[in-house]
XYZ file of C-alpha atoms in Angstrom:
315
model
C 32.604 86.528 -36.158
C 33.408 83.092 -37.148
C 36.329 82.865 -34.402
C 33.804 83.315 -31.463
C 31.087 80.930 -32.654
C 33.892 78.318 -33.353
C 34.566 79.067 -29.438
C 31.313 78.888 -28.138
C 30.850 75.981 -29.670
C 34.295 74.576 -27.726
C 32.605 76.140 -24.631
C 29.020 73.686 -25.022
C 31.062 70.765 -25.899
C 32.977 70.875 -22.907
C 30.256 72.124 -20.665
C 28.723 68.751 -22.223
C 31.562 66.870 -21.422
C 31.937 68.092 -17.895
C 28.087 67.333 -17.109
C 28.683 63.723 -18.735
C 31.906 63.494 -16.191
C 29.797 65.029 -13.293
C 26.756 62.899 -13.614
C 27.451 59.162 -12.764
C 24.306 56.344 -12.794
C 25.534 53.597 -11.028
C 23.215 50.296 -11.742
C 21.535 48.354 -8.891
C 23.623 45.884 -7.407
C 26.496 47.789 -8.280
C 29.426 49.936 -6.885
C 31.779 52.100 -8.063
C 34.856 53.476 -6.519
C 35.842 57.223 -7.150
C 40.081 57.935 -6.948
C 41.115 61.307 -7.013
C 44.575 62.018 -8.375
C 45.440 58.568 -7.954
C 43.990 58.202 -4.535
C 40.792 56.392 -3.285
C 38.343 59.152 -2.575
C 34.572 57.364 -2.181
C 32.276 54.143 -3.057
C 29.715 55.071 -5.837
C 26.069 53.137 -4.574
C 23.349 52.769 -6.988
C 21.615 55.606 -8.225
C 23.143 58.962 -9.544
C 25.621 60.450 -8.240
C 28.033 63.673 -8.726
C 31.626 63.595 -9.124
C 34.168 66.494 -9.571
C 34.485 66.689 -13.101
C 38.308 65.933 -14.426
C 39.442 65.916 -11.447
C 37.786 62.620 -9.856
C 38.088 59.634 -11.617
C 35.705 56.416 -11.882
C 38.504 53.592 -11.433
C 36.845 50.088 -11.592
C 32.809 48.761 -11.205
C 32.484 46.303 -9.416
C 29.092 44.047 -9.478
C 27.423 43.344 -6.109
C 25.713 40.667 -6.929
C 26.203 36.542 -6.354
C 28.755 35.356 -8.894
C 29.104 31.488 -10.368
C 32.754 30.793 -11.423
C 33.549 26.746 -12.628
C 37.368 26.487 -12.498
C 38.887 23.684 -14.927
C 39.886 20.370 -13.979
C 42.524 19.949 -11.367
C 45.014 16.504 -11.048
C 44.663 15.941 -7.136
C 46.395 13.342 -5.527
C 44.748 10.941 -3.439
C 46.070 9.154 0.457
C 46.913 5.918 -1.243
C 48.816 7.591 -4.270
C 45.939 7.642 -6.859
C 45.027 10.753 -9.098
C 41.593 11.781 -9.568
C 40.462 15.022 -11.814
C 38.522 17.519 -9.985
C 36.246 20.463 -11.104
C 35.194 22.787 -8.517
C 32.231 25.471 -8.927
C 32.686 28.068 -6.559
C 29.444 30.674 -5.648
C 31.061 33.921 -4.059
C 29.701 37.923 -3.907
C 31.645 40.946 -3.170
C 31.134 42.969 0.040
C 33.517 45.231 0.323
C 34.463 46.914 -2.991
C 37.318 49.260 -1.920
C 38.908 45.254 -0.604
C 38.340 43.935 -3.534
C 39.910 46.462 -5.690
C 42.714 47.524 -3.526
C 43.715 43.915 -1.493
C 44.156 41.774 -4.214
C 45.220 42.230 -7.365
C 42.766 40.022 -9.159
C 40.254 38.091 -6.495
C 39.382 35.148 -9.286
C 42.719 34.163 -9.960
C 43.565 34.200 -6.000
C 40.441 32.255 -5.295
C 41.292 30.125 -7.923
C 44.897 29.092 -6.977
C 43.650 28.771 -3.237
C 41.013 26.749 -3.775
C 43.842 24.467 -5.742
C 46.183 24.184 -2.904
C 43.342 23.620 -0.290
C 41.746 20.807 -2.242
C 45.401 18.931 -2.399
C 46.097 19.597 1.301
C 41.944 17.912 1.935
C 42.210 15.147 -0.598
C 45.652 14.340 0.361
C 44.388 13.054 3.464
C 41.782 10.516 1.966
C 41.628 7.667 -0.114
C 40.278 7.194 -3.108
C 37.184 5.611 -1.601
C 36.612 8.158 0.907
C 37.319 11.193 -1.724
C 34.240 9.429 -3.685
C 32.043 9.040 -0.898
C 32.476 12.444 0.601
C 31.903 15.559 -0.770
C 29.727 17.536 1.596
C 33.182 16.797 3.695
C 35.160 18.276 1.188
C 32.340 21.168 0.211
C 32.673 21.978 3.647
C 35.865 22.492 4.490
C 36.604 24.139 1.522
C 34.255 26.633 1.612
C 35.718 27.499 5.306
C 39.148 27.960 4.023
C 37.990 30.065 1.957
C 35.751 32.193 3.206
C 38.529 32.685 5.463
C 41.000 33.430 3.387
C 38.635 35.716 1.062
C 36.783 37.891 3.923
C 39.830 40.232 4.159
C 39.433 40.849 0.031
C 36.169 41.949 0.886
C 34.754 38.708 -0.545
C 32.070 35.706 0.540
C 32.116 32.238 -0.314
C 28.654 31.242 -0.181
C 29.000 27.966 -1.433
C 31.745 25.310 -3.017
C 30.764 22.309 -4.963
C 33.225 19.626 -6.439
C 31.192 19.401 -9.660
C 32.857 15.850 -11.268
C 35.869 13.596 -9.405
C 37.193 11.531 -12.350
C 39.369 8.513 -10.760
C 41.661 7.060 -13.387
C 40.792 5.250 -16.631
C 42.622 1.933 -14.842
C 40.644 2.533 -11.484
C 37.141 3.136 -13.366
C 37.612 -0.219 -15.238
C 37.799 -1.786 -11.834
C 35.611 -0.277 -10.583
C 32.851 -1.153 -12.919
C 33.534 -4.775 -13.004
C 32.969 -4.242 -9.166
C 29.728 -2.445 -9.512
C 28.972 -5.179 -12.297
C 29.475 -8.096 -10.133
C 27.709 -6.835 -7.136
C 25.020 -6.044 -9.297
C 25.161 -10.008 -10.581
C 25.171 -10.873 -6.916
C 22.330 -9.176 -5.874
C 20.516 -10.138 -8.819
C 21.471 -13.897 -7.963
C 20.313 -13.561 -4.440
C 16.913 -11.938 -5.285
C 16.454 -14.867 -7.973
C 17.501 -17.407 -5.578
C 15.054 -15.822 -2.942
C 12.416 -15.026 -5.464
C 13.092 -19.542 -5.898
C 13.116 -20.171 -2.578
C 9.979 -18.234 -1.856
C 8.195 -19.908 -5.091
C 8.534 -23.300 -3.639
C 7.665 -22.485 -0.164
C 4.309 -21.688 -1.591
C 3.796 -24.383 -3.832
C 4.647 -26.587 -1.015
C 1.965 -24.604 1.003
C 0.082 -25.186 -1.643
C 0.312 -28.538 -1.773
C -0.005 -29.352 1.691
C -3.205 -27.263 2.261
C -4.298 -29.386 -1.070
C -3.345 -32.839 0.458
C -5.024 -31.792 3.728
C -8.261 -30.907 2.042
C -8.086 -33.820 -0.096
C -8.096 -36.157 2.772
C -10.572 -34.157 4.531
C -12.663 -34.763 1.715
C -11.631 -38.297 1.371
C -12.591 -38.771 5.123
C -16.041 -37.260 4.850
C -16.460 -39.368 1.596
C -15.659 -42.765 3.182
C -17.699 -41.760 6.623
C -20.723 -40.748 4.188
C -19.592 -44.121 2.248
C -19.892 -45.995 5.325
C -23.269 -44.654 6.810
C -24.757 -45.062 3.558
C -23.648 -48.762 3.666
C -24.726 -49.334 7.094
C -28.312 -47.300 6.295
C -28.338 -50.287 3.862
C -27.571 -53.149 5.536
C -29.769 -51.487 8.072
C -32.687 -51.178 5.650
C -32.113 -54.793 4.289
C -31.757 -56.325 7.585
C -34.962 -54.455 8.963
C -36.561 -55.624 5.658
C -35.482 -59.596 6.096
C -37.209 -59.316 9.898
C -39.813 -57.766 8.692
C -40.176 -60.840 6.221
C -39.841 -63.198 8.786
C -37.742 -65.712 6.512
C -37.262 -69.227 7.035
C -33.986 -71.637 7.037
C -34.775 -72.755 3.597
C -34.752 -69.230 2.366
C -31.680 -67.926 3.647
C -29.837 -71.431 2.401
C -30.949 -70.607 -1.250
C -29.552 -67.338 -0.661
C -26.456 -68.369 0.634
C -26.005 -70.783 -2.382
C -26.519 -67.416 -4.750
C -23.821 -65.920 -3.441
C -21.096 -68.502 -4.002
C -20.761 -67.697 -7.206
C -20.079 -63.811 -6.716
C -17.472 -65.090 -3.596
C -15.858 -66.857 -6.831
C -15.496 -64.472 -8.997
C -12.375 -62.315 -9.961
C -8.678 -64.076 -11.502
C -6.761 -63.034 -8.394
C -9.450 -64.799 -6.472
C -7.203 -67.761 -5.748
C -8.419 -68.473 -2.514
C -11.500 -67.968 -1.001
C -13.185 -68.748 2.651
C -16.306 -70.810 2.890
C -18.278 -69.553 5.767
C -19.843 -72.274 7.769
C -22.867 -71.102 7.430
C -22.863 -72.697 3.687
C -22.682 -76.130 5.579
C -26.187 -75.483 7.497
C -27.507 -73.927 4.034
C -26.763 -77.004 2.256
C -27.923 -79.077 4.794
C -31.468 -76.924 5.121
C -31.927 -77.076 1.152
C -30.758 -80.796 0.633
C -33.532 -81.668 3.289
C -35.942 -79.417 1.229
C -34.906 -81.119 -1.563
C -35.198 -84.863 -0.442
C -38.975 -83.636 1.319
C -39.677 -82.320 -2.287
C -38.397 -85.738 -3.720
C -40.323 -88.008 -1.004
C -43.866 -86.340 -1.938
C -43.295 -86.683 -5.485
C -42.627 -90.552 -4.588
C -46.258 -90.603 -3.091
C -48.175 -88.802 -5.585
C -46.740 -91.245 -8.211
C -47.525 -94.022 -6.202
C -51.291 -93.089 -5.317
C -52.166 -91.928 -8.814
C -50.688 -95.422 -10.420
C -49.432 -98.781 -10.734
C -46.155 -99.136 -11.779
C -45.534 -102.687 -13.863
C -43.698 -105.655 -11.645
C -41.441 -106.152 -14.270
C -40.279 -102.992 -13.799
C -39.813 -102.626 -10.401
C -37.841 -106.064 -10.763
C -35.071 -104.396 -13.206
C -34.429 -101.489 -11.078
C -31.233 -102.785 -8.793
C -31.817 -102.445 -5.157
C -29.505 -100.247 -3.071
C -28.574 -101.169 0.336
C-alpha cells in the first residue's frame, strides 16, 4: 500500500510540474522566445501561453520596452590634437526579439563599442571649439550610425545624447580666464555706456535748465522793463499833470546830484547840461528872493548913516 501512494504522489508532482512548464505568463511589454531541442521554435507575446512541456524550452526574455543605458567616460581625440572626456546616454528599444537574441551576442556591449568608434571617427573631424559648440551635430549623426548599424539586431536608437564633454584641466583654465575677461569687458563697456549715457542726460539736463533759466530771466527783465517804463510813464503823466515850472525842476535837478555822487567806484561822473540851466533858474530865484528882502527892509526902516558908511562899496 505504501509503494503506490508514494507513486501517486510522484504522478501529482509531476503532473504539477508539467502544468507549471506548460503554462507560460509572459508580462506586457515583454517577449519570450521558445527553442525546441536547441532550435528556435516561436516568440512568446504577452499574455499566457502553452508550451510543450519538457520538450520546449523558454531560452531568454527579452523586455520590449524603451531602455536608458549611460556608458562611462570615453578619451576622444579632438581635430587639433586635444582630448576631451565624453559620456554618452544612449535611449534604444528592442523590435525584433529573435535579432536580438540570435544576431548578436550581447546588443549593449556592441552598441557600446560602436558608439566608441563612431564618436572618434565624428570628433576627429572637429576642433575643440566646434566639439563644444555642437552637439545636436554630433547627437545626430550618431544616432544615424547607429540606428543603422543596430536595425539588423532587431534594435532602435531612438535617441543619443553626449551627456558631459570635459576638455582638459590645462584647456579649462584657459578657458575660464577667457570667459572671465570677456565677462570684465562687457562689464566695462556697459559701465562705460551706463557713463556715457549718465552725462548725456545731465547735460540735457542742464541745457533744458539754462534754457529755462534764461527764458525766465528774459520774461523777468521784459516785466522789469515795462514796470519801469509804467513808472516813468506814471511819473511823467503825473509832472504834466502838475504843470511844473523851471524853478521846480532846477531844485530837483540839484537833489539828485548827490545820488549821481554816490558809490566808491564812482570816480567819474557826467554832469548833464541841464544842471547848468537848473542852476541858472534857481540862482535867479534866489537873487529875486534876495532883491525883495532888500525892499521890505528898506520900507519898514531906516538904517543908521554911519552904517551904511562902514559897509565897503563894491564896484
Amino acid at each position: 500500500m505504501e509503494p503506490v501512494i508514494i507513486v501517486l504522489i510522484i504522478l501529482v508532482v509531476l503532473v504539477f510540474i508539467a502544468l507549471i512548464k506548460t503554462i507560460q505568463v509572459i508580462p506586457q511589454a515583454s517577449a519570450a522566445i521558445v527553442e525546441r531541442f536547441g532550435r528556435y521554435t516561436r516568440t512568446l507575446n504577452a499574455g499566457l501561453n502553452i508550451v510543450v512541456p519538457f520538450i520546449d524550452t523558454i531560452r531568454n526574455r527579452i523586455d520590449l520596452r524603451e531602455q536608458v543605458v549611460p556608458f562611462p567616460p570615453q578619451p576622444v581625440i579632438t581635430q587639433d590634437n586635444l582630448v576631451v572626456n565624453i559620456d554618452t546616454v544612449i535611449y534604444y528599444q528592442v523590435t525584433d526579439a529573435r535579432a536580438a537574441t540570435y544576431e548578436v551576442a550581447s546588443y549593449i556591449q556592441a552598441i557600446e563599442q560602436l558608439t566608441v568608434t563612431t564618436l572618434r571617427n565624428i570628433i576627429g573631424g572637429m576642433d575643440l571649439e566646434r566639439t563644444l559648440t555642437s552637439r545636436e551635430e554630433i547627437n545626430a549623426a550618431l544616432r544615424g550610425v547607429l540606428d543603422e548599424a543596430t536595425g539588423k539586431w532587431g534594435i532602435r536608437v531612438n535617441r543619443v545624447e553626449l551627456k558631459a564633454i570635459e576638455p582638459p584641466t590645462s584647456i579649462q583654465d584657459s578657458m575660464e580666464k577667457q570667459m572671465r575677461a570677456d565677462r570684465d569687458k562687457r562689464a566695462a563697456i556697459l559701465q562705460a555706456e551706463g557713463v556715457r549715457q549718465s552725462e548725456i542726460l545731465r547735460a540735457e539736463g542742464e541745457k533744458q535748465s539754462q534754457i529755462l533759466r534764461a527764458e525766465g530771466e528774459a520774461k523777468a527783465a521784459a516785466l522789469r522793463a515795462e514796470g519801469e517804463a509804467q513808472a516813468v510813464r506814471t511819473v511823467f503823466e503825473a509832472i504834466h499833470a502838475g504843470d511844473p515850472d523851471q524853478k521846480l525842476l532846477s531844485y530837483q535837478y540839484l537833489q539828485m546830484l548827490p545820488k549821481i555822487a554816490e558809490g566808491d567806484a564812482n570816480k567819474l561822473w557826467i554832469v548833464p547840461s541841464e544842471i547848468g540851466d537848473a542852476l541858472k533858474g534857481l540862482s535867479g530865484a534866489v537873487g529875486n528872493f534876495g532883491s525883495n528882502l532888500g525892499g521890505n527892509g528898506a520900507s519898514g526902516g531906516t538904517v543908521p548913516a554911519q552904517e551904511r558908511r562902514e559897509k565897503p562899496s563894491i564896484d
